[in-house]
Every structure is written in structure tokens, then in C-alpha cells.
Amino acid sequence: MASNQQAEPRIEIGSVMRDTETGRVGIVKRGPEGPYRLHALHGENYWEVDPDLLADLTTSEALGTRVAVRNYWSRNRMPS
């Protein structure tokens, strides 16, 4: 039976998701007290997020995220 409701995102630790409140994208982790945290894709920044505000990335967001991460690491790679 078809439904017009959007499927709930499956939250997996280590997956990349979007915080719908801020629009920021990060890697899902658990905080020491149990709430979810999104960690920036580069750097040490993180923020707590309500699980109801987490969303899967669209195809274009996922592609843009991969490109941004590769660009970051190519610009900030340590010389050998």
C-alpha cells in the first residue's frame, strides 16, 4: 500500500546526515550522556542534535559533501 508519508531516516553511528535545524552536515556520533552529536566532516567541531532533526542526505548533498571533503584534504594535506 502506497503512503505519502516520508520514511523516517535510519540513524546509524558513523553515517553522514544533515541537521535540519541548522542545515549543517556531519558524522553521527553518540555523546557521553547519550544524545546524538554531529561531528564536522573536518576539524574537531561538534554539536548536539535532536534525533527528530536528523535527515538523510539527498543525492546532490551527498555528492557535494564528498567533493567538499576531498577538496579540504587536498588543500590541507601535510607535505611528505
PDB file of C-alpha atoms in Angstrom:
ATOM      1  CA  MET A   1       0.000   0.000   0.000  1.00  0.00           C
ATOM      2  CA  ALA A   2       1.456   3.390  -1.005  1.00  0.00           C
ATOM      3  CA  SER A   3       1.952   6.063   1.594  1.00  0.00           C
ATOM      4  CA  ASN A   4       2.557   9.753   1.142  1.00  0.00           C
ATOM      5  CA  GLN A   5       4.497   9.915   4.408  1.00  0.00           C
ATOM      6  CA  GLN A   6       8.257  10.277   4.149  1.00  0.00           C
ATOM      7  CA  ALA A   7      10.241   7.369   5.591  1.00  0.00           C
ATOM      8  CA  GLU A   8      11.943   8.046   8.896  1.00  0.00           C
ATOM      9  CA  PRO A   9      15.723   8.285   8.443  1.00  0.00           C
ATOM     10  CA  ARG A  10      17.663   5.397   9.916  1.00  0.00           C
ATOM     11  CA  ILE A  11      20.237   6.861  12.275  1.00  0.00           C
ATOM     12  CA  GLU A  12      23.473   4.918  12.263  1.00  0.00           C
ATOM     13  CA  ILE A  13      26.583   5.878  14.196  1.00  0.00           C
ATOM     14  CA  GLY A  14      29.252   6.877  11.678  1.00  0.00           C
ATOM     15  CA  SER A  15      26.810   7.841   8.928  1.00  0.00           C
ATOM     16  CA  VAL A  16      26.717  11.326   7.429  1.00  0.00           C
ATOM     17  CA  MET A  17      23.450  13.195   7.995  1.00  0.00           C
ATOM     18  CA  ARG A  18      22.016  16.712   7.865  1.00  0.00           C
ATOM     19  CA  ASP A  19      20.816  18.712  10.861  1.00  0.00           C
ATOM     20  CA  THR A  20      17.545  20.134   9.523  1.00  0.00           C
ATOM     21  CA  GLU A  21      17.565  22.953  12.081  1.00  0.00           C
ATOM     22  CA  THR A  22      20.936  24.376  11.024  1.00  0.00           C
ATOM     23  CA  GLY A  23      21.397  22.816   7.583  1.00  0.00           C
ATOM     24  CA  ARG A  24      24.849  21.608   8.601  1.00  0.00           C
ATOM     25  CA  VAL A  25      26.126  18.157   7.645  1.00  0.00           C
ATOM     26  CA  GLY A  26      28.167  15.942   9.944  1.00  0.00           C
ATOM     27  CA  ILE A  27      29.117  12.449  11.032  1.00  0.00           C
ATOM     28  CA  VAL A  28      26.710  10.939  13.573  1.00  0.00           C
ATOM     29  CA  LYS A  29      28.262  10.040  16.952  1.00  0.00           C
ATOM     30  CA  ARG A  30      26.916   9.473  20.454  1.00  0.00           C
ATOM     31  CA  GLY A  31      27.781  11.836  23.246  1.00  0.00           C
ATOM     32  CA  PRO A  32      28.876  10.593  26.670  1.00  0.00           C
ATOM     33  CA  GLU A  33      25.391  11.289  28.058  1.00  0.00           C
ATOM     34  CA  GLY A  34      23.592   9.580  25.189  1.00  0.00           C
ATOM     35  CA  PRO A  35      22.349  12.385  22.903  1.00  0.00           C
ATOM     36  CA  TYR A  36      23.380  12.326  19.273  1.00  0.00           C
ATOM     37  CA  ARG A  37      26.207  14.560  18.157  1.00  0.00           C
ATOM     38  CA  LEU A  38      27.140  15.573  14.648  1.00  0.00           C
ATOM     39  CA  HIS A  39      30.872  15.988  14.144  1.00  0.00           C
ATOM     40  CA  ALA A  40      32.106  18.307  11.418  1.00  0.00           C
ATOM     41  CA  LEU A  41      33.498  16.463   8.410  1.00  0.00           C
ATOM     42  CA  HIS A  42      36.846  18.118   9.040  1.00  0.00           C
ATOM     43  CA  GLY A  43      38.100  19.552  12.278  1.00  0.00           C
ATOM     44  CA  GLU A  44      37.121  18.866  15.851  1.00  0.00           C
ATOM     45  CA  ASN A  45      33.838  20.785  15.984  1.00  0.00           C
ATOM     46  CA  TYR A  46      30.657  19.003  17.000  1.00  0.00           C
ATOM     47  CA  TRP A  47      27.169  19.899  18.130  1.00  0.00           C
ATOM     48  CA  GLU A  48      24.355  18.013  19.815  1.00  0.00           C
ATOM     49  CA  VAL A  49      21.279  17.386  17.750  1.00  0.00           C
ATOM     50  CA  ASP A  50      17.797  16.090  18.462  1.00  0.00           C
ATOM     51  CA  PRO A  51      17.268  12.803  16.574  1.00  0.00           C
ATOM     52  CA  ASP A  52      13.997  14.209  15.190  1.00  0.00           C
ATOM     53  CA  LEU A  53      16.057  16.872  13.407  1.00  0.00           C
ATOM     54  CA  LEU A  54      18.355  14.427  11.573  1.00  0.00           C
ATOM     55  CA  ALA A  55      17.738  13.761   7.886  1.00  0.00           C
ATOM     56  CA  ASP A  56      19.364  11.627   5.231  1.00  0.00           C
ATOM     57  CA  LEU A  57      21.329  13.472   2.580  1.00  0.00           C
ATOM     58  CA  THR A  58      19.856  13.917  -0.857  1.00  0.00           C
ATOM     59  CA  THR A  59      21.891  12.566  -3.767  1.00  0.00           C
ATOM     60  CA  SER A  60      23.184  16.042  -4.618  1.00  0.00           C
ATOM     61  CA  GLU A  61      24.041  16.776  -0.960  1.00  0.00           C
ATOM     62  CA  ALA A  62      25.968  13.500  -0.709  1.00  0.00           C
ATOM     63  CA  LEU A  63      27.933  14.298  -3.879  1.00  0.00           C
ATOM     64  CA  GLY A  64      28.626  17.868  -2.745  1.00  0.00           C
ATOM     65  CA  THR A  65      29.773  16.610   0.642  1.00  0.00           C
ATOM     66  CA  ARG A  66      32.198  14.103  -0.891  1.00  0.00           C
ATOM     67  CA  VAL A  67      33.644  16.809  -3.157  1.00  0.00           C
ATOM     68  CA  ALA A  68      33.996  19.275  -0.260  1.00  0.00           C
ATOM     69  CA  VAL A  69      35.797  16.722   1.932  1.00  0.00           C
ATOM     70  CA  ARG A  70      38.216  15.755  -0.863  1.00  0.00           C
ATOM     71  CA  ASN A  71      38.908  19.424  -1.599  1.00  0.00           C
ATOM     72  CA  TYR A  72      39.555  20.104   2.086  1.00  0.00           C
ATOM     73  CA  TRP A  73      42.008  17.236   2.436  1.00  0.00           C
ATOM     74  CA  SER A  74      43.815  18.042  -0.829  1.00  0.00           C
ATOM     75  CA  ARG A  75      44.342  21.653   0.322  1.00  0.00           C
ATOM     76  CA  ASN A  76      45.327  20.740   3.875  1.00  0.00           C
ATOM     77  CA  ARG A  77      47.446  17.640   3.290  1.00  0.00           C
ATOM     78  CA  MET A  78      50.710  17.605   5.192  1.00  0.00           C
ATOM     79  CA  PRO A  79      53.738  17.675   2.843  1.00  0.00           C
ATOM     80  CA  SER A  80      55.695  14.402   2.781  1.00  0.00           C
TER      81      SER A  80
END
